[in-house]
XYZ file of C-alpha atoms in Angstrom:
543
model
C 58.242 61.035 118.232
C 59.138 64.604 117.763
C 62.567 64.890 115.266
C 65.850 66.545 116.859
C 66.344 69.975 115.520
C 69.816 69.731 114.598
C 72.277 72.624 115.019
C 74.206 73.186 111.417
C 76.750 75.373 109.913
C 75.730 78.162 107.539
C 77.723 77.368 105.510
C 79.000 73.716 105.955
C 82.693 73.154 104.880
C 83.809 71.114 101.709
C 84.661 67.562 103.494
C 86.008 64.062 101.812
C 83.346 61.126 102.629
C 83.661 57.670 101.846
C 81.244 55.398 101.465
C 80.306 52.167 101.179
C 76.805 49.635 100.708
C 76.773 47.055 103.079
C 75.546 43.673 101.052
C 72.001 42.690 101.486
C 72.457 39.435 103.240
C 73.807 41.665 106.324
C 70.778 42.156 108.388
C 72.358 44.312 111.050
C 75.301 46.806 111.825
C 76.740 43.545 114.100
C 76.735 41.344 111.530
C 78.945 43.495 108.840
C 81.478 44.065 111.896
C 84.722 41.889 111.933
C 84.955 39.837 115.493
C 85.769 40.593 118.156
C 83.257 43.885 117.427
C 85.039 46.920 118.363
C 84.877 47.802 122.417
C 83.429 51.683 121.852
C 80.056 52.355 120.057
C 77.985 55.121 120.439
C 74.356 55.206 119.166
C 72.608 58.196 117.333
C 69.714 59.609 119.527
C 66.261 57.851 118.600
C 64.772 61.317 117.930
C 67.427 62.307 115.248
C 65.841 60.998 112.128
C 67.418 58.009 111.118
C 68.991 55.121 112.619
C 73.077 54.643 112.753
C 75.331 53.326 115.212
C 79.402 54.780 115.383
C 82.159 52.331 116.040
C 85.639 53.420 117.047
C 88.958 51.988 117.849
C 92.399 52.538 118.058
C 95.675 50.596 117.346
C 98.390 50.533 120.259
C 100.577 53.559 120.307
C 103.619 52.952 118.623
C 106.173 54.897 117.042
C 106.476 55.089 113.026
C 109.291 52.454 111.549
C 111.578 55.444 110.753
C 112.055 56.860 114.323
C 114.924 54.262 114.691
C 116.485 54.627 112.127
C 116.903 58.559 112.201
C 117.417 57.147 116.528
C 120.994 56.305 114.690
C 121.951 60.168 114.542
C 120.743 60.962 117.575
C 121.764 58.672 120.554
C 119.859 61.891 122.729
C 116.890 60.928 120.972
C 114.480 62.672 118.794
C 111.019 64.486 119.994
C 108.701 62.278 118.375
C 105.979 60.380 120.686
C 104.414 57.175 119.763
C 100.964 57.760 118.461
C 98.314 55.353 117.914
C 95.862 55.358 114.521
C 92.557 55.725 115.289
C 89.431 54.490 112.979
C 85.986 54.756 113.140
C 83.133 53.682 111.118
C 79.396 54.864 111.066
C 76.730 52.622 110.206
C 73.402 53.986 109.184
C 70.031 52.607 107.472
C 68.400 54.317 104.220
C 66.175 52.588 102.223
C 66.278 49.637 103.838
C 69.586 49.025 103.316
C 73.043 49.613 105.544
C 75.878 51.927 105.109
C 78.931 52.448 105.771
C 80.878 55.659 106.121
C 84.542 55.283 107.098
C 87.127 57.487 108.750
C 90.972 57.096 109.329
C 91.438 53.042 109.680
C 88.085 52.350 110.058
C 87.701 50.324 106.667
C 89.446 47.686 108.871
C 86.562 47.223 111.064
C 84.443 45.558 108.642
C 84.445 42.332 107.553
C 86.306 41.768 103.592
C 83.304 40.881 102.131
C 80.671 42.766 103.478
C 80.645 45.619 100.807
C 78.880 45.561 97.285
C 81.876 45.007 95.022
C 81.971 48.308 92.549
C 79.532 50.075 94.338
C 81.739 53.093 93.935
C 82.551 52.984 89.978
C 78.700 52.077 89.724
C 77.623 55.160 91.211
C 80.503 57.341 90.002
C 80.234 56.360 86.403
C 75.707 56.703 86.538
C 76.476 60.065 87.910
C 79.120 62.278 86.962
C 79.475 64.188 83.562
C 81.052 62.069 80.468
C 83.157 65.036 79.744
C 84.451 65.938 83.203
C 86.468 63.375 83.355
C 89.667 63.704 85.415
C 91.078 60.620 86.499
C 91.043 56.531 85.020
C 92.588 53.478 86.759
C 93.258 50.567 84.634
C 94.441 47.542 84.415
C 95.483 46.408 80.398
C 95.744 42.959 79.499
C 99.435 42.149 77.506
C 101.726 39.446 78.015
C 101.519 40.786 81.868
C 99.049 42.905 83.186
C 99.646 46.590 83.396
C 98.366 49.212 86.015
C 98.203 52.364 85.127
C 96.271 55.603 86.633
C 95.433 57.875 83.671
C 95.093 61.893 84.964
C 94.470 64.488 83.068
C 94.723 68.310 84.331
C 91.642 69.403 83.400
C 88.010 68.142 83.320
C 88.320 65.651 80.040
C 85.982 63.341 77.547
C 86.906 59.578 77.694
C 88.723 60.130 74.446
C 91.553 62.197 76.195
C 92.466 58.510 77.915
C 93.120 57.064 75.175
C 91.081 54.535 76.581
C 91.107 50.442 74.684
C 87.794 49.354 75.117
C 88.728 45.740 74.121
C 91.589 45.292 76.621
C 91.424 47.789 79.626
C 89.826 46.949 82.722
C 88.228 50.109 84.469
C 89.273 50.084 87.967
C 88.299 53.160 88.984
C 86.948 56.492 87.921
C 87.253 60.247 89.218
C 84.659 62.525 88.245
C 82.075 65.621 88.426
C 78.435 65.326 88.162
C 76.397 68.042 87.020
C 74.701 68.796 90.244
C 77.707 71.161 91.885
C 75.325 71.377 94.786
C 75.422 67.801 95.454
C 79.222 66.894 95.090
C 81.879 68.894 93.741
C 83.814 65.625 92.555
C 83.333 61.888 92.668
C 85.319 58.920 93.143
C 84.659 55.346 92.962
C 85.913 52.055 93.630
C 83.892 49.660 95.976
C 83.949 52.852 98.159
C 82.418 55.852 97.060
C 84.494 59.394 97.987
C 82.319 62.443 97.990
C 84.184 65.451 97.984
C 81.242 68.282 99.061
C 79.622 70.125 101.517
C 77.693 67.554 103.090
C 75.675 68.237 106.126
C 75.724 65.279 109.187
C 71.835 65.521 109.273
C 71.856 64.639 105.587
C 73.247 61.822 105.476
C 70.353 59.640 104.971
C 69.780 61.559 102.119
C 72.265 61.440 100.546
C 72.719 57.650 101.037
C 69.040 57.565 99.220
C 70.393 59.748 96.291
C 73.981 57.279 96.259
C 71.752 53.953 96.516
C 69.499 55.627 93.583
C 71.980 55.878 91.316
C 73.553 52.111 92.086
C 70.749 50.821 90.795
C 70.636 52.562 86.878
C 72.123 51.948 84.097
C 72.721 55.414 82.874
C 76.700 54.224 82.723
C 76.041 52.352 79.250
C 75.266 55.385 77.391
C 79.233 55.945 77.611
C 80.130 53.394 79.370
C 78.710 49.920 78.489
C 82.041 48.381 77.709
C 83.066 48.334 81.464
C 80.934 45.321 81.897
C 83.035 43.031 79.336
C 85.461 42.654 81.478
C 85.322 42.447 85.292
C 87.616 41.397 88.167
C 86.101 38.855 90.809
C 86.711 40.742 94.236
C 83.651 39.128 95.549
C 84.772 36.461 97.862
C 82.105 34.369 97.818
C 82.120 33.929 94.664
C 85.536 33.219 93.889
C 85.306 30.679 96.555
C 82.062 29.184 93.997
C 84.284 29.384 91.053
C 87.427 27.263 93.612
C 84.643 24.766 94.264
C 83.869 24.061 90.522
C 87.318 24.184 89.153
C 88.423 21.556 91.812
C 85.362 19.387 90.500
C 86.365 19.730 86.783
C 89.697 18.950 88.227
C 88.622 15.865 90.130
C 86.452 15.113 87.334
C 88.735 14.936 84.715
C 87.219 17.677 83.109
C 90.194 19.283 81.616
C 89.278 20.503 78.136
C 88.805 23.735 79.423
C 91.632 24.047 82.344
C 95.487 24.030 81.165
C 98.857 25.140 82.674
C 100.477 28.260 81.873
C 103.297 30.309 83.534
C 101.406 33.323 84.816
C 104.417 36.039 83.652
C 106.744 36.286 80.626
C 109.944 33.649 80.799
C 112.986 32.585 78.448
C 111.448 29.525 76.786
C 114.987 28.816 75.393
C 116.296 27.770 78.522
C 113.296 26.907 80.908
C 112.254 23.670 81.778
C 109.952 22.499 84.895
C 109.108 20.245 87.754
C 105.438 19.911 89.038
C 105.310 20.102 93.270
C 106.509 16.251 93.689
C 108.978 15.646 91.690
C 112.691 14.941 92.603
C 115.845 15.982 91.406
C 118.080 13.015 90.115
C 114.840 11.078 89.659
C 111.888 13.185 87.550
C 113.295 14.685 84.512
C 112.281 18.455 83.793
C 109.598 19.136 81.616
C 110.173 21.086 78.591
C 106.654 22.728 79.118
C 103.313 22.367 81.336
C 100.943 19.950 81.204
C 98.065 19.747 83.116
C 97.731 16.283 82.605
C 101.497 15.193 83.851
C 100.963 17.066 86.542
C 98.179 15.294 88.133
C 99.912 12.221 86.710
C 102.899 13.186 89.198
C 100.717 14.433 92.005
C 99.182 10.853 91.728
C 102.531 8.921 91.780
C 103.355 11.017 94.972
C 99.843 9.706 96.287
C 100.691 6.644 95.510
C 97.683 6.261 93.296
C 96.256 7.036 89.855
C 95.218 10.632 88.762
C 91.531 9.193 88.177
C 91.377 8.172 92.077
C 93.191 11.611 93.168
C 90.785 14.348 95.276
C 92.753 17.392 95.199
C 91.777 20.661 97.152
C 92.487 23.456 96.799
C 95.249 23.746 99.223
C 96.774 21.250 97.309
C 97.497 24.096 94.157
C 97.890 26.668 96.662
C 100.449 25.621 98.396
C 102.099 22.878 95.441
C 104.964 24.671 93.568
C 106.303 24.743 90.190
C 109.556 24.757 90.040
C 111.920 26.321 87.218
C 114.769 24.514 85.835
C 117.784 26.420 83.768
C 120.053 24.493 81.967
C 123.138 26.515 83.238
C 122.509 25.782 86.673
C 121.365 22.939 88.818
C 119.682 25.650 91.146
C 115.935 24.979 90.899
C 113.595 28.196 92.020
C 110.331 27.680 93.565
C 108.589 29.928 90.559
C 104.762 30.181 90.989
C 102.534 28.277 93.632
C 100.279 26.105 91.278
C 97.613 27.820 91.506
C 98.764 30.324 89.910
C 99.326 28.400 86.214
C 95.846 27.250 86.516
C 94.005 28.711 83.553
C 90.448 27.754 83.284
C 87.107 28.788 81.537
C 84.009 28.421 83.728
C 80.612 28.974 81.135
C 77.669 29.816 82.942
C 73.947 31.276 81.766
C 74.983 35.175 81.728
C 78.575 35.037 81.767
C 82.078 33.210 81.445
C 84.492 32.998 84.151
C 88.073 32.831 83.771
C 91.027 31.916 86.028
C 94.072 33.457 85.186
C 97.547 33.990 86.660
C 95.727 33.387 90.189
C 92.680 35.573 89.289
C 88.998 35.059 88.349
C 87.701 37.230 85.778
C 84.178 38.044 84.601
C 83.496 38.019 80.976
C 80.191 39.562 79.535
C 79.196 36.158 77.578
C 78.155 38.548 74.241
C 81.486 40.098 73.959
C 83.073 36.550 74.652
C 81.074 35.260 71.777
C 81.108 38.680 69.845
C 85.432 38.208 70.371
C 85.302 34.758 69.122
C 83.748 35.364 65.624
C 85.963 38.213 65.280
C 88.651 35.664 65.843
C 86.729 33.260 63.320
C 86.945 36.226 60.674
C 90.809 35.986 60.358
C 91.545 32.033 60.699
C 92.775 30.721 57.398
C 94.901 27.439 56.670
C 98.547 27.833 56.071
C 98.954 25.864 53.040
C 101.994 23.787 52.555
C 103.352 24.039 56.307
C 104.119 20.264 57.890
C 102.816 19.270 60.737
C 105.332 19.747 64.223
C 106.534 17.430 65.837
C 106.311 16.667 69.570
C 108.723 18.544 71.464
C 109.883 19.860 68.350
C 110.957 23.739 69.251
C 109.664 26.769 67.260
C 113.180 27.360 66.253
C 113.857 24.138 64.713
C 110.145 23.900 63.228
C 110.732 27.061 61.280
C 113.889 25.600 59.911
C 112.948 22.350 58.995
C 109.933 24.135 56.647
C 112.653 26.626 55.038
C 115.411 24.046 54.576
C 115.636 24.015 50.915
C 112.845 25.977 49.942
C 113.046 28.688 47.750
C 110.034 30.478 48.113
C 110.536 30.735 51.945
C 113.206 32.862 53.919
C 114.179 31.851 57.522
C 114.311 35.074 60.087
C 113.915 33.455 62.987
C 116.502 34.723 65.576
C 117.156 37.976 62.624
C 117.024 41.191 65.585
C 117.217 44.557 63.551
C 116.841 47.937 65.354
C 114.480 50.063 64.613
C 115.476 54.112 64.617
C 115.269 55.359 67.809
C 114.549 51.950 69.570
C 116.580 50.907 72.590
C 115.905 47.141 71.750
C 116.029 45.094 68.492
C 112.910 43.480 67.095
C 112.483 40.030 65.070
C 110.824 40.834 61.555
C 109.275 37.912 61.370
C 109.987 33.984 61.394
C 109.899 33.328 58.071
C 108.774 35.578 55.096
C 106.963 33.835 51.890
C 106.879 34.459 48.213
C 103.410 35.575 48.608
C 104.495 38.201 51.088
C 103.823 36.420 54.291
C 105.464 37.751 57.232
C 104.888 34.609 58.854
C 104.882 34.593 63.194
C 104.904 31.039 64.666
C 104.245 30.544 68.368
C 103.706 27.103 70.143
C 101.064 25.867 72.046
C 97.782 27.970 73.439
C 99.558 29.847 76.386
C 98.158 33.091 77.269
C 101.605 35.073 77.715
C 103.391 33.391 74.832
C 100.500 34.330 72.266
C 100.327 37.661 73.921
C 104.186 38.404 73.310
C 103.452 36.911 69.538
C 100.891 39.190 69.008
C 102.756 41.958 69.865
C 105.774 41.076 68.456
C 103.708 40.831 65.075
C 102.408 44.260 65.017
C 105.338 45.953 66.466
C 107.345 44.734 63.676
C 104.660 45.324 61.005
C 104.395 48.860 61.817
C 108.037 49.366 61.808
C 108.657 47.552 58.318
C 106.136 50.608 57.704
C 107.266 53.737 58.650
C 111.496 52.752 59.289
C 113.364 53.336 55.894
C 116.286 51.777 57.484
C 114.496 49.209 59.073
C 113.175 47.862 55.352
C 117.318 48.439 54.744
C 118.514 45.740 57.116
C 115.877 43.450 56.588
C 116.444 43.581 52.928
C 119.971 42.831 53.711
C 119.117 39.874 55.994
C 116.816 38.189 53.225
C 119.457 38.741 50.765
C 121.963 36.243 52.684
C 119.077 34.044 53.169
C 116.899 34.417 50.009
C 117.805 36.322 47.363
C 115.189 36.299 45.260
C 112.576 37.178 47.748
C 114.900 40.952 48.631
C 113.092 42.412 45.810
C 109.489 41.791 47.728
C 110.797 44.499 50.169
C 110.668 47.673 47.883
C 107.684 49.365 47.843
C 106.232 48.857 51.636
C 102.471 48.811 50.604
C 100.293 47.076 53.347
C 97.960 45.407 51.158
C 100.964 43.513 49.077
C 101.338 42.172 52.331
C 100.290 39.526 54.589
C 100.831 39.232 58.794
C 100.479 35.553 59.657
C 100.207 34.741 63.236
C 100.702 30.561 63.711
C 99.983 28.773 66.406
C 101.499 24.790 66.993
C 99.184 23.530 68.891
C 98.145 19.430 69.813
C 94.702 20.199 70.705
C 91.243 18.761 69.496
C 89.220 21.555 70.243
C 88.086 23.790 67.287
C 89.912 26.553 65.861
C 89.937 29.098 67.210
C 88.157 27.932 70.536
C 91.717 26.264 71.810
C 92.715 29.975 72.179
C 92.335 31.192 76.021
C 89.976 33.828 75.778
C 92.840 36.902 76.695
C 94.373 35.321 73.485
C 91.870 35.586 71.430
C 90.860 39.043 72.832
C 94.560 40.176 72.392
C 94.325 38.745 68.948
C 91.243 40.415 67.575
C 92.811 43.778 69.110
C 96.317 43.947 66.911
C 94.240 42.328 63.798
C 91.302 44.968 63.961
C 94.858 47.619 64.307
C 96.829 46.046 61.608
C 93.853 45.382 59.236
C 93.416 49.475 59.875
C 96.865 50.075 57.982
C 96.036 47.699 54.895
C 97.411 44.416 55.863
C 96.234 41.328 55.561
C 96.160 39.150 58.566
C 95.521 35.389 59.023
C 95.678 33.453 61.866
C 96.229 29.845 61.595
C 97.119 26.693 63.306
C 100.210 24.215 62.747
C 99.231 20.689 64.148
C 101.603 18.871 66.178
C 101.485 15.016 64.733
C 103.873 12.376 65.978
C-alpha cells in the first residue's frame, strides 16, 4: 500500500509532548485503556505509515469551585459558563511496542499501571547533556522525608545541586540533550515531556529514538547512583512485596519486620494502643512492638498469634492509637500499616517497607552501606547494660551518678549564634573526650533525629566561640574537672559517640534499619571529614 503524503508546516512550531511506554504485557491499545473504554475513538488512516488509534473524552460541564464563592458579591451573577475538561490520548505502535501520548486529562484514561515506571528519568537522564542541567526533584531521607525541586537559572553540572548521592532520591530530571534539532529540553518522570518542534508524521520516529535510549545505560557515566535507591510505583509489585510481608507476618518471621512511628513524635510523653485494645482495660504501651501487637490482635481473635492469618486489610485499616499523659483523649495516629518496617532480600536487590512505602535498594550499595557502618562500630567500655523500660534519660543518669570521669548533659539546650532553636551538646561527655549520643531502640526516625542531633552539635562546638562558652559553663556545674577538656576545640582530641539501647539478637550493626544505617554512614563519612573521631556502639538492654 502506497504511504499518505502528509501535508506539514515549514516550519513546525515548538510544542510540549508527553509521553509515555505502555508495559509489554499490554498487547493492544484496549487493553492499556481503563473500563468502561472511552465512547469516541478515531483511527489513523491505514495508508499513513504507522498504526495509532486517538481516544477522547470529556468530563461534565461544570463550573470551577470558586464561581460560588465570588457568586457571594454578586447576587446578579458573574459571566463565567461551566466548561467541561476535555482529554485525549493517542496510542501508537513503534518497535513493537505501544505508546502513549497524552493531552489535557487524558493521563486519566489509562489504566495506573499500564506505564513503564521511570520511563521518563530513564530516557531524560541517557539523553540530555550532564552539564545542562536545569531542574532536580528529590526526595532526602531524614527523620521525615523531604521534597524538594532543585532549579537553577541557567543550564548547570550536577554539582550546582548540591546533590547527596547517599541520601537523595532522584525523582525527576529537566534537561537538554545535545541534539537541538531533536528536543530543545527534556523532562522525565514515568512520562517523558518533549519540548520541540515535532512533526505529527514523525512520531513513530521519534518514539524509536525515545524507546532507543530507554534501553542504555549511558545514565551511569554520571548518573549510576540513581539506581541505589528507588521508589516502588509499580503496582504489581508492591502488591508481590504485600503478599510476602503478610507471609513473614503469618509466619512468624519477624526478625526482619518491626514497628516504628512513621514521623517524628515527643517520646517523653507518648505512649500507645495497638487497633484492639480498650481504654480502662489495655494499658498503653510505652513503645511498639511488633510482637504485642499481634499478641493483642490475637486476644481480639480470640486466639493465639501463632494461629492468627492477617491480611492485609487487617494493617490497613487497624490503627495505632497515641496516648498523652495530659489527656485522656486518644488520637487515631497512623493506620498500621504504616509502622510496618520490613526488609525483603531478594537475588538483585533489597526491598524495604517504610512509613507505608516500598523502596528498592541496589543490594551492592546495601552491602557497600553496611561495612561502612561496620568501619565505625566500637564497644563502649564501662557503660551498664539498660534496663527494660528504662528511659534514655534515666539510663544516662544512672551511668553518671557518681562518676567523675563522666558529665551528664542530657536535657543541657544551649543556643547556638544566630540559631532560632537550642541544641543538646551531647548526653554525656567523657574524660577521654567523648561526646557521647544515646538513643533507644532501632527506630528509623529516632536514630535519624540522633544522627543529626550529633553532627549538628559537633559542628557547632566547632565553629561557635560562645557556644564552647556555655557548654563550658554547663560542665562546670556538673563536672568540674572535665571544663578544662573544652579549650582548644581540635576535632581529633575528640570523639562523637552515637549509642544505641537496643534488646535485639541480631548482629551489630545489622539490627540497624537500613535508612539508619545509610543516615549513619552519611554524618560519620561528614564528621570524620572535620577530624573527629566517631564510634558507633550498642548498649544492651538486660533485665
Amino acid at each position: 500500500m502506497k504511504k499518505r503524503t502528509v501535508r506539514t508546516p515549514a516550519k513546525p512550531p515548538t510544542r510540549n509532548l508527553t509521553f509515555l511506554l505502555i508495559k509489554k504485557e499490554f498487547k493492544t491499545f484496549e487493553e492499556a485503556l481503563k473500563e468502561p473504554l472511552p465512547r469516541r475513538q478515531k483511527q489513523l488512516p491505514a495508508d499513513y505509515g504507522f498504526e495509532g488509534t486517538l481516544y477522547t473524552s470529556e468530563s461534565p460541564a461544570k463550573k470551577p469551585r470558586w464561581v460560588s464563592f465570588v457568586e457571594e458579591g454578586f447576587p446578579e451573577g458573574i459571566p463565567i459558563d461551566p466548561s467541561s475538561t476535555p482529554g485525549a490520548v493517542l496510542l501508537l505502535k513503534a518497535d513493537s511496542r505501544l505508546f502513549a501520548l497524552t493531552f489535557g486529562q487524558g493521563r486519566h484514561l489509562l489504566k495506573a499501571d499500564a506505564c513503564e515506571v521511570d520511563f521518563g528519568l530513564k530516557v531524560t537522564l541517557n539523553m540530555v547533556d550532564a552539564a545542562k542541567l536545569r531542574s532536580l526533584d528529590m526526595r532526602t531521607f531524614e527523620e521525615s522525608t523531604l521534597h524538594t525541586r532543585r532549579q537553577v537559572s541557567r543550564n548547570s553540572s550536577l554539582d550546582a545541586f548540591n546533590v547527596d548521592v547517599i541520601r537523595d532520591l532522584l525523582g525527576a530530571v529537566t534537561g537538554e540533550p545535545p541534539d537541538a534539532g531533536f528536543a530543545k529540553r527534556l523532562t522525565g518522570r514515568d512520562a517523558l515531556t518533549l519540548t520541540g518542534a515535532v512533526l505529527f508524521s514523525e512520531l513513530a520516529n521519534t518514539c524509536k529514538v525515545l524507546l532507543k535510549a530507554y534501553k542504555e545505560n549511558k545514565y551511569k557515566e554520571n548518573f549510576a547512583w540513581v539506581d541505589n535507591i528507588r521508589l516502588v510505583k509499580d503496582g504489581f509489585l508492591r502488591e508481590e512485596l504485600n503478599q510476602q510481608l503478610m507471609q513473614a507476618i503469618n509466619k512468624g518471621e519477624l526478625h526482619k519486620i518491626h514497628l516504628a512511628p512513621p514521623e517524628v513524635i515527643d517520646w517523653t510523653q507518648a505512649g500507645f494502643r495497638y487497633p484492639s485494645e480498650r481504654v480502662g482495660v489495655d494499658e498503653p504501651h510505652s513503645d511498639l512492638d511488633i510482637t504485642e501487637c499481634l499478641e493483642a490482635l490475637a486476644k481480639r481473635a480470640g486466639g493465639s498469634a501463632s494461629a492468627l492469618e492477617l491480611t492485609l486489610d487487617d494493617f490497613k485499616k487497624g490503627k495505632i492509637r497515641v496516648v498523652y499523659e495530659d489527656s485522656s483523649y486518644e488520637h487515631e495516629q497512623w493506620p498500621l500499616y504504616n509502622c510496618l518496617v520490613a526488609e525483603l532480600s531478594g537475588k538483585e536487590s533489597l526491598h524495604i517497607l517504610s512509613a507505608g512505602q516500598w523502596f528498592k535498594i541496589e543490594k551492592t550499595f546495601a552491602a557497600q552501606t553496611l561495612k561502612d557502618a561496620k568501619g565505625f562500630v566500637k564497644e563502649l567500655t564501662g557503660f551498664p547494660a539498660a534496663r527494660p523500660g528504662e528511659t534514655e534519660g534515666d539510663y544516662n543518669a544512672r551511668v553518671a551518678q557518681g562518676s567523675k570521669s563522666l558529665a551528664l548533659l542530657d536535657k543541657h539546650l544551649l543556643k547556638s549564634k544566630g540559631a532560632r532553636t537550642p541544641i543538646e551538646p551531647c548526653d554525656l561527655f567523657s574524660l577521654s573526650g567523648q561526646f557521647i549520643h544515646i538513643k533507644r531502640k532501632v527506630r528509623s526516625s529516632a536514630l535519624s533525629h540522633l544522627f543529626s542531633q550529633g553532627s549538628v552539635a559537633a559542628e557547632t562546638f566547632l565553629r561557635d566561640d560562645s557556644f564552647r562558652k556555655k557548654l563550658k559553663a554547663a560542665m562546670t556545674q556538673q563536672n568540674p574537672s572535665l571544663a578544662a577538656l573544652l579549650d582548644d576545640p581540635i576535632p581529633s582530641n575528640y570523639e562523637i559517640v552515637f549509642a544505641v539501647i537496643t534488646g535485639s539478637k541480631r548482629e551489630w550493626p545489622e539490627a540497624l534499619p537500613f535508612f539508619s544505617q545509610l543516615n549513619f554512614v552519611r554524618h560519620a563519612q561528614r564528621l570524620s571529614g572535620y577530624g573527629f573521631k566517631v564510634s558507633l556502639c550498642r548498649i544492651e538492654e538486660k533485665a
